[in-house]
Coordinates of C-alpha atoms in Angstrom, one line a residue:
X1 CA 168.3 127.3 71.5
X2 CA 168.9 123.6 71.1
X3 CA 172.5 123.8 70.6
X4 CA 173.1 126.2 73.7
X5 CA 171.5 124.1 75.6
X6 CA 173.6 121.3 74.6
X7 CA 176.8 123.3 75.5
X8 CA 175.5 124.0 79.1
X9 CA 176.5 120.0 79.5
X10 CA 178.9 119.5 77.3
X11 CA 181.5 116.2 78.5
X12 CA 184.2 117.6 80.5
X13 CA 188.2 116.2 80.2
X14 CA 189.8 113.6 81.4
X15 CA 189.3 112.2 84.8
X16 CA 186.9 114.7 85.6
X17 CA 184.6 113.4 83.5
X18 CA 185.1 109.7 85.0
X19 CA 183.7 111.0 88.1
X20 CA 181.3 112.5 86.8
X21 CA 180.1 109.4 84.6
X22 CA 180.4 106.9 87.2
X23 CA 177.5 106.3 89.6
X24 CA 179.2 104.2 92.6
X25 CA 183.1 104.6 92.9
X26 CA 185.1 101.2 93.2
X27 CA 184.7 101.9 97.0
X28 CA 181.4 101.4 96.9
X29 CA 179.9 99.0 93.9
X30 CA 179.7 96.1 96.2
X31 CA 177.4 95.6 99.3
X32 CA 180.2 95.5 101.9
X33 CA 178.9 93.8 105.8
X34 CA 175.5 94.0 106.5
X35 CA 174.9 95.7 103.0
X36 CA 171.1 94.5 103.1
X37 CA 170.5 97.7 105.2
X38 CA 174.3 99.1 105.9
X39 CA 174.6 100.8 102.4
X40 CA 178.0 103.0 103.3
X41 CA 180.2 104.5 106.3
X42 CA 182.0 107.6 106.2
X43 CA 184.5 109.2 108.2
X44 CA 185.0 113.1 108.2
X45 CA 188.1 114.8 109.6
X46 CA 188.0 118.2 110.2
X47 CA 191.7 120.3 110.3
X48 CA 193.1 123.2 110.0
X49 CA 196.8 125.2 109.3
X50 CA 198.2 126.8 111.9
X51 CA 199.1 129.7 110.2
X52 CA 196.1 130.9 108.7
X53 CA 192.6 132.1 110.1
X54 CA 189.6 129.7 109.2
X55 CA 187.9 130.3 106.0
X56 CA 185.4 132.6 106.7
X57 CA 188.3 135.2 107.9
X58 CA 190.6 134.4 104.5
X59 CA 191.2 136.6 101.8
X60 CA 191.6 135.3 98.4
X61 CA 195.2 135.2 98.6
X62 CA 195.1 132.8 101.9
X63 CA 192.5 130.3 100.6
X64 CA 195.3 130.0 97.1
X65 CA 197.9 129.4 99.8
X66 CA 196.5 126.9 101.8
X67 CA 195.3 124.6 98.4
X68 CA 199.0 125.2 97.3
X69 CA 200.1 123.5 100.7
X70 CA 197.8 121.2 100.4
X71 CA 198.7 120.0 97.1
X72 CA 202.7 119.8 98.1
X73 CA 202.0 117.9 100.7
X74 CA 199.8 115.9 98.6
X75 CA 202.5 115.3 96.0
X76 CA 204.6 113.5 98.3
X77 CA 202.1 110.8 99.1
X78 CA 203.1 107.2 98.2
X79 CA 200.2 106.7 95.9
X80 CA 200.3 110.7 94.9
X81 CA 199.7 109.4 91.3
X82 CA 195.6 108.6 92.2
X83 CA 194.5 111.0 93.0
X84 CA 193.1 113.9 91.1
X85 CA 192.6 117.6 91.9
X86 CA 189.1 119.2 90.9
X87 CA 189.0 123.1 91.6
X88 CA 185.2 124.2 91.9
X89 CA 186.4 127.9 90.1
X90 CA 187.4 125.4 87.5
X91 CA 184.4 123.4 86.6
X92 CA 180.6 124.5 85.9
X93 CA 177.8 124.7 88.4
X94 CA 176.3 121.3 87.1
X95 CA 179.6 119.3 87.9
X96 CA 179.9 120.4 91.1
X97 CA 176.0 119.9 91.4
X98 CA 177.1 116.0 90.7
X99 CA 179.8 115.7 92.7
X100 CA 177.4 116.5 95.9
X101 CA 174.8 114.3 94.6
X102 CA 177.8 111.8 95.0
X103 CA 178.8 112.7 98.2
X104 CA 182.1 113.6 97.5
X105 CA 181.8 117.2 98.1
X106 CA 179.0 119.5 100.5
X107 CA 176.7 121.8 99.1
X108 CA 179.0 124.7 100.9
X109 CA 182.2 123.5 99.6
X110 CA 180.3 123.1 95.8
X111 CA 179.6 127.5 96.2
X112 CA 182.8 128.3 97.0
X113 CA 185.0 129.2 94.1
X114 CA 188.1 128.8 95.8
X115 CA 187.2 125.6 97.2
X116 CA 189.0 122.7 96.0
X117 CA 188.5 118.8 96.1
X118 CA 191.3 115.8 95.8
X119 CA 189.8 112.4 95.0
X120 CA 191.0 109.0 95.4
X121 CA 190.4 107.5 91.9
X122 CA 188.4 104.5 93.8
X123 CA 186.7 107.2 95.5
X124 CA 187.4 105.3 98.9
X125 CA 188.7 109.3 99.8
X126 CA 187.9 112.2 99.2
X127 CA 189.9 115.9 100.8
X128 CA 187.7 118.9 100.4
X129 CA 189.7 122.3 100.8
X130 CA 188.5 125.5 102.2
X131 CA 185.3 124.7 103.0
X132 CA 183.8 125.2 106.8
X133 CA 187.4 124.3 107.9
X134 CA 190.9 124.2 105.8
X135 CA 190.3 120.5 105.2
X136 CA 187.8 118.3 105.6
X137 CA 188.7 114.9 105.2
X138 CA 186.3 112.1 104.2
X139 CA 186.7 108.2 103.7
X140 CA 184.3 105.6 102.3
X141 CA 183.5 102.0 102.7
X142 CA 181.1 99.9 101.6
X143 CA 178.1 98.7 104.2
X144 CA 178.9 98.7 108.0
X145 CA 182.7 99.2 107.9
X146 CA 183.2 102.3 110.3
X147 CA 187.0 100.8 111.1
X148 CA 187.8 100.5 108.1
X149 CA 186.7 103.7 106.9
X150 CA 188.6 105.4 110.4
X151 CA 192.2 103.2 109.3
X152 CA 191.7 104.4 105.9
X153 CA 191.3 108.7 107.1
X154 CA 194.0 108.2 110.3
X155 CA 196.6 106.7 107.9
X156 CA 196.2 110.4 105.3
X157 CA 195.6 112.4 108.2
X158 CA 199.0 111.0 109.2
X159 CA 200.6 111.6 105.6
X160 CA 198.9 114.9 105.6
X161 CA 200.2 115.8 109.0
X162 CA 203.9 114.9 108.1
X163 CA 204.0 117.7 105.9
X164 CA 201.6 120.3 107.3
X165 CA 201.0 122.5 110.4
X166 CA 198.2 121.1 111.6
X167 CA 196.2 123.6 114.5
X168 CA 196.1 121.6 117.5
X169 CA 195.5 122.0 121.5
X170 CA 197.0 120.1 124.2
X171 CA 193.5 120.5 125.9
X172 CA 191.0 121.0 123.1
X173 CA 192.1 118.7 120.9
X174 CA 192.6 119.9 117.0
X175 CA 190.9 123.7 116.4
X176 CA 187.9 123.6 114.2
X177 CA 185.7 126.7 113.1
X178 CA 182.9 125.5 114.4
X179 CA 183.1 124.7 118.2
X180 CA 181.2 121.6 118.3
X181 CA 183.8 120.0 116.0
X182 CA 186.5 121.0 118.5
X183 CA 188.4 117.7 119.7
X184 CA 188.9 114.8 117.6
X185 CA 187.6 116.6 114.4
X186 CA 185.7 113.7 113.7
X187 CA 181.9 113.2 112.3
X188 CA 181.6 109.3 111.9
X189 CA 178.1 108.3 109.7
X190 CA 176.5 105.5 108.2
X191 CA 174.2 105.3 105.9
X192 CA 171.4 102.9 106.5
X193 CA 168.3 102.2 104.2
X194 CA 165.4 101.2 106.6
X195 CA 162.2 100.7 104.2
X196 CA 160.3 98.2 106.9
X197 CA 160.7 100.6 110.1
X198 CA 159.0 103.5 107.6
X199 CA 156.3 100.6 106.8
X200 CA 155.3 99.8 110.1
X201 CA 155.2 102.8 111.2
X202 CA 158.4 102.7 114.3
X203 CA 161.0 104.2 112.6
X204 CA 160.4 108.1 114.7
X205 CA 160.6 105.8 117.6
X206 CA 164.1 104.4 116.9
X207 CA 165.2 108.0 115.7
X208 CA 163.8 109.7 119.3
X209 CA 165.8 106.8 120.9
X210 CA 169.2 107.1 119.1
X211 CA 168.7 111.1 119.4
X212 CA 168.5 110.0 123.4
X213 CA 172.4 108.2 123.4
X214 CA 173.9 111.3 121.9
X215 CA 173.8 110.3 118.2
X216 CA 172.1 112.3 115.1
X217 CA 169.8 110.9 112.2
X218 CA 169.4 113.4 109.2
X219 CA 168.6 112.9 105.7
X220 CA 170.5 111.9 102.8
X221 CA 172.6 114.6 102.0
X222 CA 173.3 115.1 105.6
X223 CA 172.2 118.6 107.7
X224 CA 169.2 120.2 107.0
X225 CA 168.2 117.6 104.7
X226 CA 165.3 115.1 103.9
X227 CA 165.2 111.4 103.8
X228 CA 164.6 110.2 100.4
X229 CA 164.3 106.7 99.3
X230 CA 164.2 105.8 103.2
X231 CA 167.7 106.4 103.4
X232 CA 168.9 107.6 106.8
X233 CA 172.4 109.0 108.1
X234 CA 173.3 107.8 112.1
X235 CA 176.4 110.1 113.3
X236 CA 178.2 110.9 116.2
X237 CA 177.3 114.2 117.7
X238 CA 179.8 114.5 120.2
X239 CA 183.3 115.1 119.2
X240 CA 185.0 116.2 122.4
X241 CA 185.9 114.1 125.3
X242 CA 185.7 111.0 124.0
X243 CA 188.3 108.6 121.9
X244 CA 187.9 108.2 118.2
X245 CA 188.0 105.0 119.1
X246 CA 185.0 105.3 121.6
X247 CA 183.0 107.3 119.4
X248 CA 183.2 104.4 116.6
X249 CA 182.6 102.0 119.3
X250 CA 179.2 104.1 120.2
X251 CA 178.1 104.4 116.6
X252 CA 178.9 101.3 115.7
X253 CA 177.0 99.3 118.9
X254 CA 173.5 101.7 117.6
X255 CA 174.2 101.3 113.8
X256 CA 174.3 97.3 115.0
X257 CA 171.0 97.5 117.2
X258 CA 169.2 100.0 114.0
X259 CA 169.9 97.2 111.3
X260 CA 168.2 94.1 113.9
X261 CA 165.6 96.3 114.4
X262 CA 164.9 96.9 110.6
X263 CA 165.5 93.2 109.7
X264 CA 162.8 92.5 112.6
X265 CA 160.4 95.1 111.0
X266 CA 161.1 93.2 107.6
X267 CA 160.3 89.9 109.0
X268 CA 157.1 91.2 110.7
X269 CA 155.6 92.7 107.2
X270 CA 156.3 89.4 105.6
X271 CA 154.7 87.1 108.5
X272 CA 151.7 89.6 109.0
X273 CA 150.7 90.0 105.3
X274 CA 152.9 88.9 102.8
X275 CA 150.6 90.0 99.9
X276 CA 150.5 93.9 100.9
X277 CA 154.4 93.7 100.7
X278 CA 154.5 91.7 97.7
X279 CA 151.8 94.3 96.3
X280 CA 153.9 97.3 96.9
X281 CA 157.3 95.7 95.7
X282 CA 156.1 94.8 92.3
X283 CA 153.6 97.5 91.7
X284 CA 156.9 99.5 92.4
X285 CA 158.5 97.3 90.2
X286 CA 156.4 97.3 87.3
X287 CA 156.6 101.4 87.5
X288 CA 160.1 101.7 87.3
X289 CA 160.6 99.1 84.3
X290 CA 157.3 100.8 82.4
X291 CA 156.4 104.8 83.7
X292 CA 157.1 107.5 80.8
X293 CA 157.7 109.9 83.4
X294 CA 158.7 109.8 86.9
X295 CA 159.6 112.8 89.9
X296 CA 163.4 112.0 91.8
X297 CA 161.2 111.8 94.9
X298 CA 158.9 109.0 93.8
X299 CA 161.8 107.1 91.9
X300 CA 163.8 107.2 95.3
X301 CA 160.9 105.3 96.3
X302 CA 160.3 103.2 93.9
X303 CA 164.3 101.8 93.8
X304 CA 163.9 101.6 97.6
X305 CA 160.6 99.4 97.6
X306 CA 162.4 96.9 94.8
X307 CA 165.6 96.7 96.6
X308 CA 164.1 95.8 99.7
X309 CA 162.2 93.0 97.2
X310 CA 165.8 91.9 96.3
X311 CA 167.2 91.9 99.6
X312 CA 164.2 90.0 100.9
X313 CA 164.3 87.4 98.0
X314 CA 161.4 88.4 96.4
X315 CA 162.2 89.9 93.3
X316 CA 165.2 88.1 91.3
X317 CA 167.6 89.1 88.1
X318 CA 168.4 92.6 89.2
X319 CA 171.4 93.1 91.0
X320 CA 171.4 95.1 94.1
X321 CA 174.3 97.1 92.6
X322 CA 172.2 98.6 89.8
X323 CA 169.5 99.9 92.2
X324 CA 171.8 101.8 94.1
X325 CA 173.4 102.9 91.3
X326 CA 170.3 104.6 90.4
X327 CA 170.2 106.5 93.5
X328 CA 172.6 108.6 92.2
X329 CA 171.9 108.3 88.5
X330 CA 168.5 109.9 88.7
X331 CA 169.7 112.9 90.4
X332 CA 169.0 116.2 88.3
X333 CA 172.7 117.0 87.6
X334 CA 173.7 113.4 87.0
X335 CA 171.0 112.9 84.5
X336 CA 171.2 115.6 82.4
X337 CA 175.0 115.3 82.1
X338 CA 174.1 111.6 80.7
X339 CA 171.8 112.8 78.4
X340 CA 174.1 116.3 77.2
X341 CA 171.6 118.8 77.8
X342 CA 169.7 120.8 79.9
X343 CA 166.0 119.7 80.5
X344 CA 163.2 121.5 82.2
X345 CA 161.5 119.8 85.3
X346 CA 159.0 117.6 83.2
X347 CA 162.1 116.8 80.4
X348 CA 163.8 115.5 83.1
X349 CA 161.0 113.3 84.7
X350 CA 160.2 111.8 81.1
X351 CA 164.3 111.7 80.6
X352 CA 164.8 110.0 84.4
X353 CA 162.1 107.2 83.2
X354 CA 164.1 106.1 80.0
X355 CA 167.3 105.9 81.6
X356 CA 165.5 103.7 84.8
X357 CA 163.8 101.3 82.2
X358 CA 167.3 101.4 80.0
X359 CA 169.5 100.4 83.1
X360 CA 167.4 98.0 84.9
X361 CA 167.1 96.3 81.0
X362 CA 170.6 96.4 80.9
X363 CA 171.6 95.4 84.5
X364 CA 169.0 92.2 84.0
X365 CA 171.1 91.3 80.5
X366 CA 174.2 90.9 82.4
X367 CA 172.4 88.9 85.7

């Protein structure tokens, strides 16, 4: 039985294994602009090939033909050697789960054996094939860097369009499987860490205000997911009638306002009851460094507390990167792949505690 469990999470070969073992790609390892609150920025472009039905109506041979076309287009990229193709039908479920946990693919793509993802080695670019649309191009940048992420997306989009016949209408813009994406086909989002707004019970007001101006606030894995570790995605809801530049400026303006509100909330916590704040942060630090069993949800919350302490200067010696890495490393699939075996819920909680203690000890030793 033990041998069978170990085999179910056996290491995969080559580049895929590297993606599965690295919690943060090179593009997201260091903090970016406004990095005390803004974790990362993402731009996603939805595109379809004119000659094929949308994925929901495609036959298996159509899906294969789309993937072949995309791979041929990619082969003409100047940096084609930097990209790795991963077909969903060729990797086990846990590997797909890790790619979801790292935001490189969506849960929808993970369930499609005819789907694939093409990832650049620095993980700044992820191209999902045969998801809801034929192509879902994602680009990532650290911190509040939407313009940087968009420039990268626009560049890759141009390279693809030079070799593919993209479905576009002069009146409606890019044609997509879901009408809500018609127009620019763009969804831009910023991942924000908002612990102080949650602690001061003002987060609900902020979310309501953001939604009134046409943006949407979602959980850590986007639509239909809950917030964990006080991580929230703020993204545009409208794709038709505005240019990409206008959409980005709107989102940037609101994101900056939310960031300032989070910082003011942190100041309030420090000013009005510093001891209570320190007590919460140090208790969480103690749990992370001493616990023998911890759930994913509790670990996310404790990591959030300690990261807040790092950014307020209350916790010394722990790089913020180590805590951001833990947000990925403690997830069920990543955790089990790290230990090389399938684990039950209680076993995962025990191994998660081991991993956290070990990772923090190593990070503090490195400084």
